[in-house]
Structures are given as C-alpha cells and as structure tokens.
PDB file of C-alpha atoms in Angstrom:
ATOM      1  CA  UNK L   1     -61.394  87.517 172.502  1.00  0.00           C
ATOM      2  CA  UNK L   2     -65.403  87.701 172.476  1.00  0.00           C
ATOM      3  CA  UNK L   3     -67.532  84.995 171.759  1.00  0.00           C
ATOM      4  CA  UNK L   4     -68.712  85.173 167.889  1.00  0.00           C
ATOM      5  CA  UNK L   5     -71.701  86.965 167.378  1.00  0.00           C
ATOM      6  CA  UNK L   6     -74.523  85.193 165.606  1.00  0.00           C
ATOM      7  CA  UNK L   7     -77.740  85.882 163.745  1.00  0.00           C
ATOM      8  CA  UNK L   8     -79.687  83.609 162.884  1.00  0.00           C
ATOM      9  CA  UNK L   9     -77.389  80.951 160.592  1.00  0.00           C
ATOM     10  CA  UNK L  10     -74.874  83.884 160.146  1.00  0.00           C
ATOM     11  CA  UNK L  11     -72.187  84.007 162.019  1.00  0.00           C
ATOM     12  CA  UNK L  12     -70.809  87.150 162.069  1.00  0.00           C
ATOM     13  CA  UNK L  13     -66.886  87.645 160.960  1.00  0.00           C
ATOM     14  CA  UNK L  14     -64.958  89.222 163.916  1.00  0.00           C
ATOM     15  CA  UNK L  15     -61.014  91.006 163.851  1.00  0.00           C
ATOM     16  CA  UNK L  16     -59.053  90.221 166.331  1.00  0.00           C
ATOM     17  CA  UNK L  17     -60.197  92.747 168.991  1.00  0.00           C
ATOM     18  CA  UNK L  18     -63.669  91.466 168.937  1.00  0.00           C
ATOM     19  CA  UNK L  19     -65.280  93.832 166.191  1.00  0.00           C
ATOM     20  CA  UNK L  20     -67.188  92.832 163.797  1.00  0.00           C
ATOM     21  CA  UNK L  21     -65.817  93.416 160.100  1.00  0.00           C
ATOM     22  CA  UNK L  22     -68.131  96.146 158.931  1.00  0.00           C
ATOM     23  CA  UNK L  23     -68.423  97.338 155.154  1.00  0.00           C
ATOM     24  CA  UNK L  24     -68.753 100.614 154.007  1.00  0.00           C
ATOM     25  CA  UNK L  25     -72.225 101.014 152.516  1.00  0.00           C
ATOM     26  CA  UNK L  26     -74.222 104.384 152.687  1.00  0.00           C
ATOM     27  CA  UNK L  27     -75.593 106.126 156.065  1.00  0.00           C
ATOM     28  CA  UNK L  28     -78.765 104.395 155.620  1.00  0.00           C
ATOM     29  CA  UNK L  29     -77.365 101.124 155.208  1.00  0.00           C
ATOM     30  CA  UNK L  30     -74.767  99.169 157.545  1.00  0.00           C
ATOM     31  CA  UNK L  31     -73.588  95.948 156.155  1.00  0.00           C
ATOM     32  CA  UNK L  32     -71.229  93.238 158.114  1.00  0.00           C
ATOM     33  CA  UNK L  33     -68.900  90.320 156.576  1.00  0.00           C
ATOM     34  CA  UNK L  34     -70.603  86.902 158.153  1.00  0.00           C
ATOM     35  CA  UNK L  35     -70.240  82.908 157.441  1.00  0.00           C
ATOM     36  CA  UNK L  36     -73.260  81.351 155.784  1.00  0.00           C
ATOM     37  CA  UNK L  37     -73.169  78.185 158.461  1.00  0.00           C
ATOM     38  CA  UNK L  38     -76.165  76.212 156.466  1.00  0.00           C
ATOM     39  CA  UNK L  39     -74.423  77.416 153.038  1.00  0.00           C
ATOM     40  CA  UNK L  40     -70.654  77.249 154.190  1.00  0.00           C
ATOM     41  CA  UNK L  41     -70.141  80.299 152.135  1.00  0.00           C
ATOM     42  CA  UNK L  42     -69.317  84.056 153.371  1.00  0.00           C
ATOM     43  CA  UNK L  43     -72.190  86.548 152.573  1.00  0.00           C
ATOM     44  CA  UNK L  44     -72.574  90.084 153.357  1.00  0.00           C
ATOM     45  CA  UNK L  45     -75.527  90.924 155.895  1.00  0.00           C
ATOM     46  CA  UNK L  46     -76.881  94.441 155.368  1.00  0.00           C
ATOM     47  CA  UNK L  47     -79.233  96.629 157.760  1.00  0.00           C
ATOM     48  CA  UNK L  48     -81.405  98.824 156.411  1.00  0.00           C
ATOM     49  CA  UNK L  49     -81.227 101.985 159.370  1.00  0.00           C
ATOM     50  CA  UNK L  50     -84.735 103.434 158.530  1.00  0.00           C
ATOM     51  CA  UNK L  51     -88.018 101.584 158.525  1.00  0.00           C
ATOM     52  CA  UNK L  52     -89.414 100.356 155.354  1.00  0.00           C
ATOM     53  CA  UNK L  53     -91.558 103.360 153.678  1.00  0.00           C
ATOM     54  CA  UNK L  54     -93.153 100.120 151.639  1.00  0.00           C
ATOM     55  CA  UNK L  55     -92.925  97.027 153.115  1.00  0.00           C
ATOM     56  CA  UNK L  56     -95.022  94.471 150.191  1.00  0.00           C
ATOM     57  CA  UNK L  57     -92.657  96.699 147.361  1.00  0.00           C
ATOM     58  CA  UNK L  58     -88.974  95.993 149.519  1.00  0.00           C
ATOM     59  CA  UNK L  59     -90.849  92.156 149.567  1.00  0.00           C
ATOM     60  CA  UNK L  60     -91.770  91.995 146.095  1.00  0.00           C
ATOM     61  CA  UNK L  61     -87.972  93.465 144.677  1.00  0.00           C
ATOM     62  CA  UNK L  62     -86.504  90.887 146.963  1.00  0.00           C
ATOM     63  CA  UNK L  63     -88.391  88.192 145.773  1.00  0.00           C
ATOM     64  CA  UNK L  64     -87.823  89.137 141.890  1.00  0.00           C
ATOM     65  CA  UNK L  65     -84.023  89.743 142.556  1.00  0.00           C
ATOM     66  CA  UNK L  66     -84.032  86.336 144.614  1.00  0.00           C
ATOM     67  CA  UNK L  67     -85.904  84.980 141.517  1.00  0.00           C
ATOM     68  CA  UNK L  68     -84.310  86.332 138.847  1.00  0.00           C
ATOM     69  CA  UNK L  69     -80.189  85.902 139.924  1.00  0.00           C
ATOM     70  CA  UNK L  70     -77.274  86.602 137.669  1.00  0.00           C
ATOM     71  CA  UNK L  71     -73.777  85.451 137.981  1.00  0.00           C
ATOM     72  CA  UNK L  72     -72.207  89.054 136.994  1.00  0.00           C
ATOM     73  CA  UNK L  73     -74.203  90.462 140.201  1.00  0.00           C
ATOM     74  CA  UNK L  74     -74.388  89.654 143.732  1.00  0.00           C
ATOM     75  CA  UNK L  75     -76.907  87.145 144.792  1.00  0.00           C
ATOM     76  CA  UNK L  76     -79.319  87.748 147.101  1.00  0.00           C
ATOM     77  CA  UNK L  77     -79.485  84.976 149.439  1.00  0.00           C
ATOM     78  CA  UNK L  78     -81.826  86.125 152.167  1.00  0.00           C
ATOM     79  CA  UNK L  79     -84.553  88.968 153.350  1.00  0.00           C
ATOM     80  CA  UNK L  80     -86.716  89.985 155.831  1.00  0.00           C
ATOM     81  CA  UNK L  81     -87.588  92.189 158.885  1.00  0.00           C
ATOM     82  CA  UNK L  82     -85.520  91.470 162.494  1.00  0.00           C
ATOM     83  CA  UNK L  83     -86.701  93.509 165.189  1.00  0.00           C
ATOM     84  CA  UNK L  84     -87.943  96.212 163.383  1.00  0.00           C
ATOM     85  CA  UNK L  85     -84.608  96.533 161.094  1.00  0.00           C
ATOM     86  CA  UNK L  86     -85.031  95.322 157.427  1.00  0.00           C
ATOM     87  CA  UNK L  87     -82.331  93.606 156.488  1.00  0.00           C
ATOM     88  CA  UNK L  88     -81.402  91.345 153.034  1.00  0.00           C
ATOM     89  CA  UNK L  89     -78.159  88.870 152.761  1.00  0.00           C
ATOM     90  CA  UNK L  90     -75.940  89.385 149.385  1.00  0.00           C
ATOM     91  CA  UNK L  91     -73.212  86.346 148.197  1.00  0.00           C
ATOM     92  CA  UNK L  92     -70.108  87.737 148.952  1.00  0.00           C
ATOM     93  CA  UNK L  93     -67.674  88.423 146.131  1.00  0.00           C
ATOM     94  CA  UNK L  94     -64.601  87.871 147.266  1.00  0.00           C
ATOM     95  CA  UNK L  95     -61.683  90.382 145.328  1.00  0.00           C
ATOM     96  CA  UNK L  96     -61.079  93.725 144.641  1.00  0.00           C
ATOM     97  CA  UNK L  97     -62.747  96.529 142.680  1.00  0.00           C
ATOM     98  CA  UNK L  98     -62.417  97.058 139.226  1.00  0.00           C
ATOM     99  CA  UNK L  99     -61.749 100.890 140.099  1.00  0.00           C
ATOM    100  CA  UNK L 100     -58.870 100.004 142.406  1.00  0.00           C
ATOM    101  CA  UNK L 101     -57.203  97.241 140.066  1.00  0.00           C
ATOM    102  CA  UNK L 102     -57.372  99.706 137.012  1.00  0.00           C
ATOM    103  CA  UNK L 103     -55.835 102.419 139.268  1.00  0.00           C
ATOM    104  CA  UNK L 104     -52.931 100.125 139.853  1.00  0.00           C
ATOM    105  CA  UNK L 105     -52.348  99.102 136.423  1.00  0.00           C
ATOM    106  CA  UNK L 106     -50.186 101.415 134.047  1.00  0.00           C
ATOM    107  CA  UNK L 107     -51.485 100.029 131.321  1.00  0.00           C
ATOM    108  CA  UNK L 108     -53.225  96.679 130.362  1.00  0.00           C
ATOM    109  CA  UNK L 109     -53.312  94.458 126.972  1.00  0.00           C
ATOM    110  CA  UNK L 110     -55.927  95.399 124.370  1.00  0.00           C
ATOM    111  CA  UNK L 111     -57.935  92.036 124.958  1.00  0.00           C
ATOM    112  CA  UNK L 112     -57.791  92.666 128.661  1.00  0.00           C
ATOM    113  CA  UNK L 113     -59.237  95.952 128.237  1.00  0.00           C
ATOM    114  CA  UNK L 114     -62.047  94.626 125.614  1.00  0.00           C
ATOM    115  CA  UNK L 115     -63.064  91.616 128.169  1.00  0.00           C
ATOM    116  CA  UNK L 116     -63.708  94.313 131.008  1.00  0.00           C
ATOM    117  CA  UNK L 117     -65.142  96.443 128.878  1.00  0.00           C
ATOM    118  CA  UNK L 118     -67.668  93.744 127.417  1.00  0.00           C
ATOM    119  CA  UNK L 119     -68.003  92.215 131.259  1.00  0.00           C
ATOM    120  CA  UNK L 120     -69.058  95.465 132.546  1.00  0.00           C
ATOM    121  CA  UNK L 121     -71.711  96.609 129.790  1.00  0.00           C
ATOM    122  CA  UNK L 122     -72.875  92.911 130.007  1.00  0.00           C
ATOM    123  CA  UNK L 123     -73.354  93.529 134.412  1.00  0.00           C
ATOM    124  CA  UNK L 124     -75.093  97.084 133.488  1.00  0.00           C
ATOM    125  CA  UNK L 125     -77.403  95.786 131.033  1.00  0.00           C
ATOM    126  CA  UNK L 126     -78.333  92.781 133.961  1.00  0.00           C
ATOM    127  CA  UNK L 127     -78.987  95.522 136.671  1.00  0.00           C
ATOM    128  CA  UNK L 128     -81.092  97.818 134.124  1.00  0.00           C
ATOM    129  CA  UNK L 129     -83.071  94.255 133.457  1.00  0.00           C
ATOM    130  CA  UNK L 130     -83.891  93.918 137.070  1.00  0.00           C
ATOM    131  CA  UNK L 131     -84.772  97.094 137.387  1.00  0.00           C
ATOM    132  CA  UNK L 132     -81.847  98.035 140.129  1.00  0.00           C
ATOM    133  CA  UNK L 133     -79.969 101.227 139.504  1.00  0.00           C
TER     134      UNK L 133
END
C-alpha cells in the first residue's frame, strides 16, 4: 500500500490500491475525499484546473461564503492558491443525495414529503442569499 498522501493538514483518503478517492465534480474542477488532521473532520478538497480569470473576486466570494456559513450548505473551511492551482476546502456531508433516496422510495408519508420540500426551498433561498447559483 502507498504511503498517504498529504497536503498541507489534509490528509488525503486513499482505497485500497493506493488511489486517492476522487469525486465527481465538473471538467474544470477535480475534488478528493481528505481528513481534516487539525479539525478531525473529513472535508472535500477541490482543484480548480484553470487559472483564476479574477483572483481578488474568487478571494472576496471565499471570504463572504467563509463569513457568511449556513448549516443547510456545505461549509467552506479553507481557500487559496497552491502552486498555481486554486483550490477551496468544503465540510464534507456525509450521506446520500436527495435525488438517489427519492429514486429508491415508492412512495413516502405526506409529512416526509412536506419536510423535504420545506428543507430544500429553505437551502435554495440560502444559496440565492449568498449569491451562489
């Protein structure tokens, strides 16, 4: 087995055969599973392919998002620039996707339904406050 690749307090999460656990993202953006080793707490480390068009706006969004956190969305626990590649550290939320627990369900209780329902319209309306579509 290889030795755990780090970067700076992340430790990067590793399958058996020595890969590192990689998350499907977009082609611009590659993002890997890692352990938080200051925090204790698994966060997701994403790596922004293409230099920075605006560097002080990608600081400033950071900083307001960093700022500004809300427990229905991701927080972001870390940012910068690492050899050229900008990068920025999410919390890592550990569970499946709405889309693919719905998809299992045949149906669901009425309440269920409502609490999702009010859940997600409450995580829309805190993206569309932070500007983040």
């Amino acid at each position: 087995m290889s030795e755990p690749n780090q970067f700076r307090q992340y430790q990067i999460v590793q399958d058996a055969d020595g890969h590192n656990v990689e998350l499907v993202r977009t082609a611009d953006q590659v993002a890997v599973l890692a352990f938080d080793t200051m925090r204790l707490d698994f966060v997701h480390c994403h790596v922004l392919l293409q230099p920075l068009a605006n560097q002080p706006a990608f600081n400033t969004a950071c900083e307001t998002l960093q700022k500004n956190g809300h427990p229905l969305i991701a927080r972001l626990v870390d940012f910068g620039v690492d050899e050229g590649n900008p990068f920025y550290i999410t919390g890592n939320v550990d569970g499946e996707t709405l889309r693919s627990y719905l998809a299992r369900q045949q149906e669901i209780p009425v309440w269920l339904a409502v609490m999702i329902a009010c859940r997600s319209l409450e995580a829309a309306l805190a993206v569309c406050e932070r500007g983040d579509y």
